[in-house]
Short mmCIF file of C-alpha atoms and ligand atoms in Angstrom, two decimals:
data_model
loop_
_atom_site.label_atom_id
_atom_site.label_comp_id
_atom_site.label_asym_id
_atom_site.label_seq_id
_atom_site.Cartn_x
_atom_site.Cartn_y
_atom_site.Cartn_z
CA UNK B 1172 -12.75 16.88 2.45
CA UNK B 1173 -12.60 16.60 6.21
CA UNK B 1174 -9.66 14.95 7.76
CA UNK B 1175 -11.35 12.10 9.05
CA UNK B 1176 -12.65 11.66 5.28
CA UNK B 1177 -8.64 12.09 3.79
CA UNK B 1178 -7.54 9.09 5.96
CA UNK B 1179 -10.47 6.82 5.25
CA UNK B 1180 -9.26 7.72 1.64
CA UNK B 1181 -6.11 7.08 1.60
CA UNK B 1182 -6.14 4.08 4.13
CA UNK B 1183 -8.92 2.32 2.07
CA UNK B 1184 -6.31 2.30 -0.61
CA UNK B 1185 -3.49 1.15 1.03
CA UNK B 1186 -5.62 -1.48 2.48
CA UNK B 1187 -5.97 -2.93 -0.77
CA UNK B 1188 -2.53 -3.56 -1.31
CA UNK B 1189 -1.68 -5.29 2.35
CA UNK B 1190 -4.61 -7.35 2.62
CA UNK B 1191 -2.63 -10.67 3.34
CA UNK B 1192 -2.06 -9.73 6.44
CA UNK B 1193 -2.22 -6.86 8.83
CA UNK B 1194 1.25 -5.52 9.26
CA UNK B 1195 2.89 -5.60 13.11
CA UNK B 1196 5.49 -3.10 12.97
CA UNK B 1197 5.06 0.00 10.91
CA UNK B 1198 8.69 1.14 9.97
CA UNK B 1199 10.47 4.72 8.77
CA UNK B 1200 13.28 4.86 7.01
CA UNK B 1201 15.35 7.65 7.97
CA UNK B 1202 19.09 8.49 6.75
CA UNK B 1203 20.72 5.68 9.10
CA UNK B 1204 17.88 2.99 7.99
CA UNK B 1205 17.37 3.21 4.05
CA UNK B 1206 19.06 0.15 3.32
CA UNK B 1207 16.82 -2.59 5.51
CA UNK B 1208 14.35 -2.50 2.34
CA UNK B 1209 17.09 -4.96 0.85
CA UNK B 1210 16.26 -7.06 3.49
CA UNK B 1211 12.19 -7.24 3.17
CA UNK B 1212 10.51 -10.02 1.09
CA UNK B 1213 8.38 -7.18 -1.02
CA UNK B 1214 4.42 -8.64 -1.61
CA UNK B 1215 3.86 -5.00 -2.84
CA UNK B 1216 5.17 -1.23 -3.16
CA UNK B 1217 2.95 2.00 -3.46
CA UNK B 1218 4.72 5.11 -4.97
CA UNK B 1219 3.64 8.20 -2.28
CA UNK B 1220 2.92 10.37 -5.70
CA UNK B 1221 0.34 6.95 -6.41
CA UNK B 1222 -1.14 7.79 -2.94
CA UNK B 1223 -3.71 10.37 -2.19
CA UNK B 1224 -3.37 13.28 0.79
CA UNK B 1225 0.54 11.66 1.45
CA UNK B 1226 3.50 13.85 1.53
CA UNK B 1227 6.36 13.41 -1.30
CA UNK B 1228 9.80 13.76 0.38
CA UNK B 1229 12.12 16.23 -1.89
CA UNK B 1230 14.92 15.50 0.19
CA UNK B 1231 17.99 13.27 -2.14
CA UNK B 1232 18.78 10.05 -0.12
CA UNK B 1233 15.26 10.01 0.98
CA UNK B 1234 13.23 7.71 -1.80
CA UNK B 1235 9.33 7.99 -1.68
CA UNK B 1236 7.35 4.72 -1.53
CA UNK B 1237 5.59 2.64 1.00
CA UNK B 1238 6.52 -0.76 1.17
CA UNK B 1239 4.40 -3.84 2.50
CA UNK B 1240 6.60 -7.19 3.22
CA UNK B 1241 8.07 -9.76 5.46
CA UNK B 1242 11.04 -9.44 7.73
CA UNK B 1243 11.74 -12.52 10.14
CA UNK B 1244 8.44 -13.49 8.40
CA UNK B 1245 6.28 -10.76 10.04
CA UNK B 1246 4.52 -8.56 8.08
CA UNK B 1247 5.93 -5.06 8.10
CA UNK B 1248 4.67 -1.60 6.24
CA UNK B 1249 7.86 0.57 5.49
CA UNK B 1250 8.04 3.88 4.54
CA UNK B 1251 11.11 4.68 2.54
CA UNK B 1252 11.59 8.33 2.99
CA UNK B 1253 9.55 11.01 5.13
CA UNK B 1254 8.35 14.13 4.56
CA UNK B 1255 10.29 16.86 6.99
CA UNK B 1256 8.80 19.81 7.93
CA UNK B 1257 11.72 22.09 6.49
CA UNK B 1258 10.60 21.22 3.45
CA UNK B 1259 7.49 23.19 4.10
CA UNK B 1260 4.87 20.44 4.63
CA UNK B 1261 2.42 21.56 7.50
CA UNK B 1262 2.42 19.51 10.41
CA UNK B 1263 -0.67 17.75 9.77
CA UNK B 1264 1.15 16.83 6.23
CA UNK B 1265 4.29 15.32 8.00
CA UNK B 1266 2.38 13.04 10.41
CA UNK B 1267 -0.39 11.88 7.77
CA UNK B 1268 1.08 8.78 7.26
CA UNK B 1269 1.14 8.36 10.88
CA UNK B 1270 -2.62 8.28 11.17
CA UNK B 1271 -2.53 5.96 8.39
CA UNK B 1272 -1.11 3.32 10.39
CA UNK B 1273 -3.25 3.27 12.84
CA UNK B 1274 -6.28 3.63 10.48
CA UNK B 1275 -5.09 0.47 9.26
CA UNK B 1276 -4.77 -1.42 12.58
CA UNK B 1277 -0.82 -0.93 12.65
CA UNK B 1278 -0.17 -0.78 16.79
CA UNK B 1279 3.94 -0.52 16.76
CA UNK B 1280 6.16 2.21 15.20
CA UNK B 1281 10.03 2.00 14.63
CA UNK B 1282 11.59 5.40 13.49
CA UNK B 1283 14.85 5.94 12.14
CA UNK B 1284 16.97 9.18 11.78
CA UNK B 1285 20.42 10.75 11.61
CA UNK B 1286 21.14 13.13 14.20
CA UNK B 1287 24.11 15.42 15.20
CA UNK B 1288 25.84 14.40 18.72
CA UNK B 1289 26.65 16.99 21.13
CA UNK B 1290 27.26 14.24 23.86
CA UNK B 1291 30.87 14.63 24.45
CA UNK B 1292 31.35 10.96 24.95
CA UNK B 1293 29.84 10.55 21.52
CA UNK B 1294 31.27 8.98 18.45
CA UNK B 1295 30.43 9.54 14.97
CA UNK B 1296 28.80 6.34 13.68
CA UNK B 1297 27.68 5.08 17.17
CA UNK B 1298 24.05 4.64 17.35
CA UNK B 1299 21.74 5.74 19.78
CA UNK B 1300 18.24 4.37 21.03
CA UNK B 1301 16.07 7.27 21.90
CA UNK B 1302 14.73 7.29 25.12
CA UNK B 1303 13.05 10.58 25.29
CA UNK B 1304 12.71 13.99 23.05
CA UNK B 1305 12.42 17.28 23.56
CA UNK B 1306 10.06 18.76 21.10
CA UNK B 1307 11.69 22.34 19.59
CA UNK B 1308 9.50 22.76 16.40
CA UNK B 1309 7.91 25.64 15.82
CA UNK B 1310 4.79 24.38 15.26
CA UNK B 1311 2.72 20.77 17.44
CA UNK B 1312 1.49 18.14 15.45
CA UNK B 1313 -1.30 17.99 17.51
CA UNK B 1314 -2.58 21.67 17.54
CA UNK B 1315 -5.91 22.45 16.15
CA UNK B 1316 -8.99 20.34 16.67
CA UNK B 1317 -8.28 17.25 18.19
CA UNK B 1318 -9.23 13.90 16.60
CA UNK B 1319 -11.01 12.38 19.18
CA UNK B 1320 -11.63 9.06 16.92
CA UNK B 1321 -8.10 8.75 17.38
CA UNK B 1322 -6.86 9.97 20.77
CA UNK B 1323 -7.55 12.92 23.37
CA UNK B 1324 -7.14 16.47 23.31
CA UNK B 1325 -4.02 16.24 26.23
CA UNK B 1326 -2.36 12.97 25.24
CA UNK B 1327 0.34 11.75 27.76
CA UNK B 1328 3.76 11.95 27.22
CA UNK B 1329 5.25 10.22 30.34
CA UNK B 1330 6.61 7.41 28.38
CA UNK B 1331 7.01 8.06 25.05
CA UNK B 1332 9.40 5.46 23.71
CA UNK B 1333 8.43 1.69 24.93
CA UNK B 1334 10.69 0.82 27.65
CA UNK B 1335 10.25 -2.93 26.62
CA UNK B 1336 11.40 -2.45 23.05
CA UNK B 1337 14.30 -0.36 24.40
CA UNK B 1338 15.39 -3.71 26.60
CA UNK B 1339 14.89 -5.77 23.67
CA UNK B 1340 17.25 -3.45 21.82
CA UNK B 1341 19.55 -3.31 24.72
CA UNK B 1342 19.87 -6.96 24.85
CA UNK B 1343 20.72 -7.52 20.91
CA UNK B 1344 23.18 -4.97 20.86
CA UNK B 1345 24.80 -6.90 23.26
CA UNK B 1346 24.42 -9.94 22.40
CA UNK B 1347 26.14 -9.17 18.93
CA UNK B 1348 28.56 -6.52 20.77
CA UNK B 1349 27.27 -3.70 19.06
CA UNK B 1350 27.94 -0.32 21.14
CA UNK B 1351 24.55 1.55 21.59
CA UNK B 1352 24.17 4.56 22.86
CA UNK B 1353 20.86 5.32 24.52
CA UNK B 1354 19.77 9.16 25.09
CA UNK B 1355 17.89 12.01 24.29
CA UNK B 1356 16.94 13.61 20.70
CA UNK B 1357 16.17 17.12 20.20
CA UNK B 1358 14.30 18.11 17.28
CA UNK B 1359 14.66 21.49 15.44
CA UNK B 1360 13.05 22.27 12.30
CA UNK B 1361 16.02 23.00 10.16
CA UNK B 1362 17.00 22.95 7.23
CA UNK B 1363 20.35 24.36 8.43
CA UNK B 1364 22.77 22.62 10.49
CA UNK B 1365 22.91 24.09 14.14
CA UNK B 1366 25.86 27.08 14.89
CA UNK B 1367 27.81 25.87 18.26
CA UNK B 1368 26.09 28.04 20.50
CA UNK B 1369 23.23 25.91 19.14
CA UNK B 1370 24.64 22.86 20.02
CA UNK B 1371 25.56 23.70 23.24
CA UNK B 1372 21.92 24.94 23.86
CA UNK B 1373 20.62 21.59 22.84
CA UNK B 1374 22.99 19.89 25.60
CA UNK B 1375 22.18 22.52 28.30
CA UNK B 1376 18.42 22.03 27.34
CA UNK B 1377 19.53 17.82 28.30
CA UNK B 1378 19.79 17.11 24.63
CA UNK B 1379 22.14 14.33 23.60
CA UNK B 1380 21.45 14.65 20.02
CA UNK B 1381 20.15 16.63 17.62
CA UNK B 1382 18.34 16.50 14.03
CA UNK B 1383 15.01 17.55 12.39
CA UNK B 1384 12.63 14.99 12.55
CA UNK B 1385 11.15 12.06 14.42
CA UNK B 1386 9.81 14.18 16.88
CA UNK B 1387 6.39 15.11 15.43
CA UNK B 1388 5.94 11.55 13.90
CA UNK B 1389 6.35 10.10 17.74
CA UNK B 1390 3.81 12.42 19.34
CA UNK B 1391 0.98 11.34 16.95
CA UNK B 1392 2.16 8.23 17.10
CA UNK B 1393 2.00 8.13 21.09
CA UNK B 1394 -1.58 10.51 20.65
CA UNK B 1395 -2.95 7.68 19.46
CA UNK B 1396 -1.50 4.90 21.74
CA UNK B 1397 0.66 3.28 19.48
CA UNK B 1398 4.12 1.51 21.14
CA UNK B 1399 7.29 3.54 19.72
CA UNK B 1400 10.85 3.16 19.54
CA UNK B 1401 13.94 4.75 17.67
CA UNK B 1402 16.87 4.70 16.63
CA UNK B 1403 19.29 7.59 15.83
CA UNK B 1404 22.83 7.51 14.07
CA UNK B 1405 25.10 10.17 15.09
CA UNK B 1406 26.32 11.39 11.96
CA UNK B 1407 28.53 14.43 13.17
CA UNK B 1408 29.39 15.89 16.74
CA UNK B 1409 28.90 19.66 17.64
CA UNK B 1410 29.14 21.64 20.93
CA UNK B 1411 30.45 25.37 21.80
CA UNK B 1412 33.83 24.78 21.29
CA UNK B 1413 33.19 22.57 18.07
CA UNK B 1414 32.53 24.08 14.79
CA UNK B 1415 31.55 20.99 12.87
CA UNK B 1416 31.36 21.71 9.09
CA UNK B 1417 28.77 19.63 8.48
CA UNK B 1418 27.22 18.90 4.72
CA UNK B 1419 24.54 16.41 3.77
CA UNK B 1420 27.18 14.28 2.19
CA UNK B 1421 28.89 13.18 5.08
CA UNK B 1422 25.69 12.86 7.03
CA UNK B 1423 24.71 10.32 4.28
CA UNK B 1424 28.41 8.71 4.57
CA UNK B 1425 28.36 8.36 8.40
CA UNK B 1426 24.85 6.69 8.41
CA UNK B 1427 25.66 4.56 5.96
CA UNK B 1428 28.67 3.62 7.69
CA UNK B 1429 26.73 2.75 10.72
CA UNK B 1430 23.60 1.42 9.07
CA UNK B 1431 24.48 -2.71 8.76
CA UNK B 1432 23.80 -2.45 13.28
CA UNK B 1433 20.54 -0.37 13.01
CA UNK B 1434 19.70 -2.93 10.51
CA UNK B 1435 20.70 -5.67 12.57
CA UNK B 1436 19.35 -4.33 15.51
CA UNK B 1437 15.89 -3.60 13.62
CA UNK B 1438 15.87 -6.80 12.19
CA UNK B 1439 16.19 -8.77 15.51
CA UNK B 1440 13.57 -6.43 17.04
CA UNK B 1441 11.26 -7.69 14.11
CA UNK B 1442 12.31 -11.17 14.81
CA UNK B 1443 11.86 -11.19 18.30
CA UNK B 1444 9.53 -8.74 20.03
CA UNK B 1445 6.14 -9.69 21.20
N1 HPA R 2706 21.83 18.60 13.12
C1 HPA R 2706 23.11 18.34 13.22
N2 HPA R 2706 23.67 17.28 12.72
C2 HPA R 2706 22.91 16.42 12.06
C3 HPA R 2706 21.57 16.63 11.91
C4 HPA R 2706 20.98 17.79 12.47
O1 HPA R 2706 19.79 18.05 12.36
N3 HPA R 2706 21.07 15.58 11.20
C5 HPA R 2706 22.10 14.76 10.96
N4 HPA R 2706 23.21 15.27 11.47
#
């Protein structure tokens, strides 16, 4: 099977389960997000093993299941857990569900993550809109013959996160005094936790956090015109002269400290963006 014939696949058969209505907002569930599928009114839930060509995630605190549902009363399509590419998906595999979307008509993306800070005026717990990312993988999502159905060969990457769902943000976090941070996400592939000298390369690169996804899920996204925003919980802090001994545990712990503001702030995004 071609590629082109995988997504009609798999899209034909998600399309069977949200045909009420086509969703606005296509949603990931990172670390610092899990919890906002307690706040969806479920019409239906797809395991990703009960899905064709998608990625499982093996990560713990990452669950594997689309959801289809109301927020605010819009019709959202949330994927609870991702696949990472440390886990030794290819890059095509990570960003499948990406396609997806936009197979299905889905035009907006919200991605969630936990990140390390190495912004000295970070805090651990504060959250932080991504405005821009520097792309440190390995491999592209987009290399290998282009899919011209669904954008060009040299997308643009000039504005990758919509500057009108970053005001939106801007405005509810203050409008329920919620500190945001906004900055700059660098994404390595992982699986371990950077040394200092690698945190301090991520600032010196203009980095303002750190972590080990998002990245390739935005580019498709943006390859195929979609609007995109994020938001990133700082879960730890590292730099040169920090050695953070960080462990998935207390990754977990910070974002879920955090989490009940990227779930407000998601929610009132839902509610009120155009
Ligand atoms: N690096 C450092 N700290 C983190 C990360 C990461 O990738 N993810 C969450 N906290």
């Amino acid at each position: 099977m071609d590629i082109y014939e995988k997504i009609n696949e798999t899209a034909r058969i998600i399309q069977s389960y949200i045909s009420e209505h086509t969703p606005e907002f296509a949603i990931i569930l990172g670390s610092g997000l899990s919890r906002l599928e307690n706040e969806v009114e479920v019409i239906s839930e797809i395991k990703y093993s009960n899905i064709p060509n998608f990625p499982k995630s093996t990560v713990s605190g990452h669950k594997g299941k689309l959801i289809y549902g109301k927020i605010e009363g819009r019709y959202v399509l949330m994927m609870a857990g991702r696949a990472h590419y440390y886990e030794g998906y290819s890059m095509q595999e990570v960003t499948f569900p990406i396609r997806i979307f936009k197979q299905l008509g889905i035009n907006r993306l919200i991605v969630s993550n936990a990140s390390g800070g190495v912004n000295p005026n970070f805090e651990i717990g504060d959250v932080m809109i991504i405005r821009d990312h520097i792309n440190m993988f390995p491999e592209h999502p987009l290399r290998g013959k282009n899919l011209d159905q669904f954008g060009t060969r040299f997308p643009d990457m000039s504005k990758p996160y919509s500057s009108a769902m970053i005001t939106e943000l801007e405005n509810i976090a203050k409008e329920n005094n919620i500190k945001v941070q906004k900055g700059v996400y660098v994404g390595l592939q992982g699986p371990s936790f950077e040394t200092p000298a690698e945190y301090g390369m991520v600032r010196i690169l203009g980095g303002d956090a750190v972590g080990m996804s998002t990245v390739p899920e935005v580019i498709v996204a943006r390859h195929q015109n979609m609007e995109v925003c994020a938001l990133s919980v700082i879960t730890d802090l590292g730099g040169p002269e920090i050695a953070p001994n960080v462990s998935h545990e207390e990754v977990l712990n910070a974002a879920n400290k955090a989490m009940p503001n990227v779930i407000l702030l998601v929610k009132n995004l839902i509610k009120r963006y155009r």
